[in-house]
Coordinates of C-alpha atoms in Angstrom, one line a residue:
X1 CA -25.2 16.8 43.3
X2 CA -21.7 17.5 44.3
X3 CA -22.3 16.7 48.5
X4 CA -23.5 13.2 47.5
X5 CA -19.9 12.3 45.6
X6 CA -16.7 11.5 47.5
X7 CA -13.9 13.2 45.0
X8 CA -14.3 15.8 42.5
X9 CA -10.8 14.4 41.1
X10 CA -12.1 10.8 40.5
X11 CA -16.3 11.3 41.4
X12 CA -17.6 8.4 43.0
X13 CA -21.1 7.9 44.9
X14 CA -21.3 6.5 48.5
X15 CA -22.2 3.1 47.4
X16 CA -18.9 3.2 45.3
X17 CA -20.0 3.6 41.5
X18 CA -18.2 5.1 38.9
X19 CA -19.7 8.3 37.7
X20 CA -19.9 7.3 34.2
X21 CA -20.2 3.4 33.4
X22 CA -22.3 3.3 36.4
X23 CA -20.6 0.1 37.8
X24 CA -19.6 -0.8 41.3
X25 CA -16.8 -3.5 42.7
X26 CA -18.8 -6.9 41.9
X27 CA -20.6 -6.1 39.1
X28 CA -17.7 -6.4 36.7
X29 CA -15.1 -9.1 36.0
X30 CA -11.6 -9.4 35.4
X31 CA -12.2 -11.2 31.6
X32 CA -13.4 -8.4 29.5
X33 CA -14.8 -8.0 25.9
X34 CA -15.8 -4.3 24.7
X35 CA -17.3 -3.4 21.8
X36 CA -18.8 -0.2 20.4
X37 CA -22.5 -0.8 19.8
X38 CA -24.7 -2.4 22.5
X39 CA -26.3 -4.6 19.8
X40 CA -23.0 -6.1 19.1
X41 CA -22.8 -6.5 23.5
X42 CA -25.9 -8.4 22.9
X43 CA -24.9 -11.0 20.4
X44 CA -22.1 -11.8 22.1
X45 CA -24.3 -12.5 25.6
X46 CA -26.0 -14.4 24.0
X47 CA -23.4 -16.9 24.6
X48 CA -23.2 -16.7 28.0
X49 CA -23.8 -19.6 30.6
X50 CA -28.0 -19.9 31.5
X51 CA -26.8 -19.2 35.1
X52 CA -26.3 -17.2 36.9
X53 CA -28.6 -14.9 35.0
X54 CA -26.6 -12.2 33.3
X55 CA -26.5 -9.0 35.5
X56 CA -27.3 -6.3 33.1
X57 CA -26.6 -2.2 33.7
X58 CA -27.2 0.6 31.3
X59 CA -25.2 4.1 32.9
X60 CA -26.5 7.4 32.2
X61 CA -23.9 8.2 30.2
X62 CA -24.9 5.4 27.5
X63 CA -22.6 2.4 28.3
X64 CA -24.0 -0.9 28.9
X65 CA -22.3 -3.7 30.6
X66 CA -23.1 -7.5 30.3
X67 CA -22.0 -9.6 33.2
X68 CA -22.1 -13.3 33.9
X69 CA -20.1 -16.4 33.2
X70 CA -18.6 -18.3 29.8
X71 CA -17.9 -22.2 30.4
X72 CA -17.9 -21.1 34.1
X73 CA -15.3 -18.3 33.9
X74 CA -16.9 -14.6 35.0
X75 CA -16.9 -12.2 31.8
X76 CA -17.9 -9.0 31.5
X77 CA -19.5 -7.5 28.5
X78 CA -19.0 -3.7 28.2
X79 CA -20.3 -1.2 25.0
X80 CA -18.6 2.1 25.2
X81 CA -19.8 3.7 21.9
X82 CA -16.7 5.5 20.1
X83 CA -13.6 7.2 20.4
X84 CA -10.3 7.8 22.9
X85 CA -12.5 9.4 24.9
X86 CA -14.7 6.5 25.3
X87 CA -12.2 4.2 25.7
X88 CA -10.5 6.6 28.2
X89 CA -13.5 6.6 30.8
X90 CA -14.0 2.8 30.4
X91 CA -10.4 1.3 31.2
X92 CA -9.6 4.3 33.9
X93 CA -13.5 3.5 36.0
X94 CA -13.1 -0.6 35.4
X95 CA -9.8 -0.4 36.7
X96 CA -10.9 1.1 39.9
X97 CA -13.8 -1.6 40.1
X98 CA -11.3 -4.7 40.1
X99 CA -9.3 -6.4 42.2
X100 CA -6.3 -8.2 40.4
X101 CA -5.4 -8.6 36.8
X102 CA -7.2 -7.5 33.9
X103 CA -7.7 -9.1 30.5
X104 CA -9.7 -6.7 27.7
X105 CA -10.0 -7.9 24.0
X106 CA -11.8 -4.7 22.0
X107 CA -14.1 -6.0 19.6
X108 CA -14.7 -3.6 16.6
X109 CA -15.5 -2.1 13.4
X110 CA -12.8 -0.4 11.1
X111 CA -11.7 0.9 7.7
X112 CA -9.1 -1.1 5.7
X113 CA -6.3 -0.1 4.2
X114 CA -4.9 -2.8 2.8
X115 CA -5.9 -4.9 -0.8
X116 CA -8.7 -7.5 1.6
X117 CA -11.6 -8.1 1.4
X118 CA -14.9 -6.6 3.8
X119 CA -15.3 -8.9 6.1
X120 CA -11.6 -9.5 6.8
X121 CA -10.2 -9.7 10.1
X122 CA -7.6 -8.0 11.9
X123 CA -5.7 -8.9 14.8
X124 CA -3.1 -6.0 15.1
X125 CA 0.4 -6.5 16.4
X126 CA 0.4 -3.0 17.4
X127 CA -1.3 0.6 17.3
X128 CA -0.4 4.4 16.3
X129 CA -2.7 7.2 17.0
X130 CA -3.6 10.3 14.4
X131 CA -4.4 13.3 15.9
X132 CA -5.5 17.0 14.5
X133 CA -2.5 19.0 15.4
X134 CA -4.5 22.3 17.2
X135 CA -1.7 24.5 16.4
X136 CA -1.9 23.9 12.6
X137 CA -3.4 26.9 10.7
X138 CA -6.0 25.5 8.9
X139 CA -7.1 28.8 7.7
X140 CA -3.8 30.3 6.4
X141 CA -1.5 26.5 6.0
X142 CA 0.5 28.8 3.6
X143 CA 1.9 30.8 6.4
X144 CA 2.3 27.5 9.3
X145 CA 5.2 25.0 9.0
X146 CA 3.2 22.8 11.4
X147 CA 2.4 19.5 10.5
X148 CA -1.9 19.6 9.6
X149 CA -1.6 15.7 11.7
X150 CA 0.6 14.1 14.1
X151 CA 0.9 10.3 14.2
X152 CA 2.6 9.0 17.3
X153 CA 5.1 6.0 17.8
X154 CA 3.7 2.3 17.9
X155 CA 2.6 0.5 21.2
X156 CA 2.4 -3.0 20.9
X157 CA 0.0 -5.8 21.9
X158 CA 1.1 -8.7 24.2
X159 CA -1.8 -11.2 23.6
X160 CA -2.4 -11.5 20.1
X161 CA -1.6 -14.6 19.3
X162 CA -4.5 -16.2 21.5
X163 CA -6.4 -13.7 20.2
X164 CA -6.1 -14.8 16.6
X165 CA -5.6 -19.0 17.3
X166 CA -8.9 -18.3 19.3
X167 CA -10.7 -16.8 16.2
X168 CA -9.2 -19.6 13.9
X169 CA -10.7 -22.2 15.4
X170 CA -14.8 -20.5 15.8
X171 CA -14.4 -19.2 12.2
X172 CA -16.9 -21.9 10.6
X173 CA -15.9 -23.7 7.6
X174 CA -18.6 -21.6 6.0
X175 CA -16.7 -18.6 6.2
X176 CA -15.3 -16.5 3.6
X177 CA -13.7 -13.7 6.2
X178 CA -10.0 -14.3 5.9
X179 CA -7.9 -14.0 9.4
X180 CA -5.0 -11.3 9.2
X181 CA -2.5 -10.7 12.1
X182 CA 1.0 -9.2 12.4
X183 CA -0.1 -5.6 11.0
X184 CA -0.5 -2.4 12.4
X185 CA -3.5 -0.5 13.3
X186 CA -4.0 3.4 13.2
X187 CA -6.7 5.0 15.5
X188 CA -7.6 8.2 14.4
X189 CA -9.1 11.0 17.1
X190 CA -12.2 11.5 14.8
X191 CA -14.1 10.1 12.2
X192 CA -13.8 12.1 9.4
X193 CA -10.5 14.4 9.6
X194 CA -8.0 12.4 10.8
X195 CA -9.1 10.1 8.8
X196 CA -8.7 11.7 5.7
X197 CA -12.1 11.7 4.8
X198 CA -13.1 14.9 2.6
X199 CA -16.0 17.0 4.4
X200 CA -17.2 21.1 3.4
X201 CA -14.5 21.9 6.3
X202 CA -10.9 23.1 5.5
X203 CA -9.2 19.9 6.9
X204 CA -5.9 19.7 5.0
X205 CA -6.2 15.8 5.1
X206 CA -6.1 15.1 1.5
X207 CA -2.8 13.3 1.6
X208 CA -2.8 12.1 4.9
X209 CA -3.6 8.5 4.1
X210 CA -0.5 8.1 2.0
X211 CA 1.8 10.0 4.3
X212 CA 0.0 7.6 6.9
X213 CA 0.9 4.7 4.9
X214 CA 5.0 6.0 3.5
X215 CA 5.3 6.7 7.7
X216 CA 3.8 3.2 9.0
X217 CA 5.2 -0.4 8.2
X218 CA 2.7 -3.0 7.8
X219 CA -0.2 -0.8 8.7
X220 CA -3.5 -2.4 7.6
X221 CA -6.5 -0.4 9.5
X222 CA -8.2 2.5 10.7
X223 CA -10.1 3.2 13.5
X224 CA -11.0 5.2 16.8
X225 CA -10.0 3.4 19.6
X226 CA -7.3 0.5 19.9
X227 CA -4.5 3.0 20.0
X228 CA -5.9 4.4 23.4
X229 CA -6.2 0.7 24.9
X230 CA -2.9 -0.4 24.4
X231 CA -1.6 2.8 25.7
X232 CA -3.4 2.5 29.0
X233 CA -2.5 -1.2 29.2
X234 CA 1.2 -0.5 28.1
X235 CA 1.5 2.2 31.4
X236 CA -0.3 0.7 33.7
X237 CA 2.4 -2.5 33.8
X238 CA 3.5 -3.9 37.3
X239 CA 1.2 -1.1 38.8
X240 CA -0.9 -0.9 42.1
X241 CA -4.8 0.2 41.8
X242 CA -5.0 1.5 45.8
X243 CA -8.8 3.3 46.3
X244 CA -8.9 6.3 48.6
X245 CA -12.6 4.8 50.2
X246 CA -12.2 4.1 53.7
X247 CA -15.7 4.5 54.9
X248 CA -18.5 2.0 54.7
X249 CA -20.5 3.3 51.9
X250 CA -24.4 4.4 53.5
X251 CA -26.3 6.0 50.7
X252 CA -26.6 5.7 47.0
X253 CA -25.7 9.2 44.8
X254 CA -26.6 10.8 41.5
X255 CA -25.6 8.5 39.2
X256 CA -28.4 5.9 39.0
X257 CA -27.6 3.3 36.3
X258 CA -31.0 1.4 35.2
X259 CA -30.2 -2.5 36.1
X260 CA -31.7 -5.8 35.6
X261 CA -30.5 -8.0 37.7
X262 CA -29.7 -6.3 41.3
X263 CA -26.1 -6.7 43.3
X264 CA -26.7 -9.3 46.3
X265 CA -28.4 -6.9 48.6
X266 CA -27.6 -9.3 51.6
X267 CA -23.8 -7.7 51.1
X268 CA -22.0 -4.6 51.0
X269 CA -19.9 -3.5 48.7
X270 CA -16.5 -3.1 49.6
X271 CA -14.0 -1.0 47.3
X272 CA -11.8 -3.3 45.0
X273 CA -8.5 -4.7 47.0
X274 CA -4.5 -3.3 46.4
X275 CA -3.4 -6.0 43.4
X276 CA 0.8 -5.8 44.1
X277 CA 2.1 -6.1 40.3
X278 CA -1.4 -6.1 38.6
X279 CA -1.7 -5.9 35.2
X280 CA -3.4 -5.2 32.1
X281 CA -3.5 -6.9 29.2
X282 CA -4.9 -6.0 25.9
X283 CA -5.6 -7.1 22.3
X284 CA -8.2 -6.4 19.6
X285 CA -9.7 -8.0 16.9
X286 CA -11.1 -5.8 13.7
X287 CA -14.0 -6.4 11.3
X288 CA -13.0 -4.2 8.3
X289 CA -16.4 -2.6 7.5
X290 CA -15.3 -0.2 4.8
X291 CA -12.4 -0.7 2.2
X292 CA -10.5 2.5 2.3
X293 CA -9.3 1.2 -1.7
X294 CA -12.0 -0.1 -3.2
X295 CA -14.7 1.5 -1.4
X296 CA -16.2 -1.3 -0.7
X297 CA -18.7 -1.7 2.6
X298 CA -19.8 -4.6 4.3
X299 CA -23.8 -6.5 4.2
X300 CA -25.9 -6.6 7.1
X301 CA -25.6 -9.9 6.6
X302 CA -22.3 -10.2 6.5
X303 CA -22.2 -8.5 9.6
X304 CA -24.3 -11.0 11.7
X305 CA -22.7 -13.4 10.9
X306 CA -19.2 -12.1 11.3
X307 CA -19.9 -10.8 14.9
X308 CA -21.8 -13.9 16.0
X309 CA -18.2 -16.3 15.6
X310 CA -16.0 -13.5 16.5
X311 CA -17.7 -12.9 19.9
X312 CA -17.6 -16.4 20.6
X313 CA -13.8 -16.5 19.4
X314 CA -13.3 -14.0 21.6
X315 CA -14.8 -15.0 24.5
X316 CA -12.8 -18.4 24.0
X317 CA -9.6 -16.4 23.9
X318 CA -10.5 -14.9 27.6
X319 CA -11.3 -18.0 29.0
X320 CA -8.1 -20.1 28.0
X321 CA -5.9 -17.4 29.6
X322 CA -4.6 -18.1 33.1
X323 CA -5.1 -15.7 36.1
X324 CA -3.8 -16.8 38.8
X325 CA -6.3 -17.2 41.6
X326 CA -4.8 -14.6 43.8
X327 CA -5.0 -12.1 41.2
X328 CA -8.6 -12.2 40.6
X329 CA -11.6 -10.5 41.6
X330 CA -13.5 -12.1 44.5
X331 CA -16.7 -14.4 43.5
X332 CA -18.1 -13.7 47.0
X333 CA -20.9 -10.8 46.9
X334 CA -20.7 -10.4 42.8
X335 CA -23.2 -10.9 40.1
X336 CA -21.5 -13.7 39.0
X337 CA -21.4 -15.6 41.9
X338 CA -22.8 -18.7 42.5
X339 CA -25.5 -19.2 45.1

């Protein structure tokens, strides 16, 4: 496997796809929604325009990407399952498939913290990340003056406010979800720990909640992932994504994603273009599942209906921000464009 990829430092087949979300320059767009579970990727496609026909690509590595156009704008579509880690792989391989700006909105799942209802949600204003300190002795604490958790300074979102106006406007009159902005989110490096949830392990989380809450103004949610977006977004301002391919790409590699709709074969793919200045910018909307107070969790129901508006909010909130034409991704040679 290793003679068919061009760096071990960022591994890369010949035809120029990422080694884990399987994509290639042209088969992703700038406008980007990602959510956790590819049932969730598929409700929201179903709102795509009838043509051209969504490219689809599942990766061996279990994330699925959705791309096409929305009112005539390219979006892309992308599940990446759970975590930093997650998160991590998909902004660090899209970024090296795009030319020009990026635009991500995370569409997800999370705990509440505040008095609201299930079915609330979130638009944070900004993010701090939990993490297990490794150095804690969670076998003798009584002899460690380390903290058991760390919890890092806030990084904040730029495009919330579209985000939420968005939202307003495809929440149906229907709707009992309420619509609640200007708080703080909190995403945790695991589910149960750092989360404060009790499990047969010695975790030392029982009051981490509350010291989460006496240590955070305005914090309203919990989570796995936001945290790690707006980080990536926040240092990658005014930046320039320069690939190291300079050879015309002959043969495909080890990764072989399973895809529905095939690249134009009557082009090559060329590796994305130095963007001068690019950058990323991020937001995220939350569905509170789970009511860390009243231990209340949402309906099925509930949650087909909620993520049936909010992906359409969403994808409304993409399309009505401007990218200037320079700073986008070429139509010529991609899924999305128009032949």
């Amino acid at each position: 496997m290793k003679d068919t990829l061009t760096d071990a430092n960022f591994p890369r087949t010949a035809d120029l796809r990422v080694y884990h979300l399987g994509l290639c320059p042209g088969e992703v767009a700038n406008r980007i929604i990602t959510v956790g579970s590819p049932s969730r990727a598929n409700v929201i496609a179903t709102f795509l325009d009838k043509l051209p026909k969504s490219f689809v690509l599942s990766s061996e590595r279990g994330f699925l990407t959705i791309t096409g156009r929305y009112k005539g704008t390219p979006i892309s579509i992308v599940s990446i399952g759970m975590g930093s880690p997650n998160m991590d792989f998909f902004v660090r391989e899209i970024r090296e498939c795009v030319t020009g700006d990026l635009l991500i909105v995370r569409l997800g799942s999370c705990g509440g913290l505040v008095d609201v209802p299930v079915g609330t949600v979130v638009v944070p204003k900004a993010s701090v990340a939990i993490s297990r300190n490794f150095d804690f002795d969670f076998i003798n604490p009584d002899n460690c003056a380390e903290p058991a958790y760390r919890i890092s300074k806030p990084v904040k979102c730029q495009n919330r406010n579209q985000v939420r106006k968005a939202l307003e406007i495809a929440k149906p009159s229907t709707s009992v979800s309420e619509i609640l902005a200007g708080t703080v989110n909190a995403s945790a490096d695991s589910f149960y720990s750092s989360q404060g949830r009790q499990t047969s392990f010695p975790d030392h989380n029982a009051d981490l909640i509350k010291h989460l809450q006496a240590s955070t103004e305005n914090l309203a949610t919990l989570e796995m992932e936001t945290f790690h977006l707006y980080h990536l977004a926040a240092c990658w301002a005014g930046r320039t994504a320069v690939s190291k391919v300079d050879y015309t790409p002959l043969t495909t590699g080890p990764v072989n994603p399973i895809i529905s709709k095939s690249s134009p074969t009557h082009l090559v793919h060329s590796a994305p273009q130095s963007s001068p200045n690019s950058v990323i910018r991020a937001a995220a909307a939350q569905m509170i599942f789970a009511s860390r107070t009243s231990q209340d969790f949402i309906t099925p129901k509930q949650v087909k209906e909620l993520e049936h508006w909010t992906g359409q909010g969403i994808l409304n909130a993409l399309v009505n921000v401007n990218i200037p034409e320079d700073r986008m991704h070429t139509d010529q040679g991609s899924v999305w464009e128009l032949v």
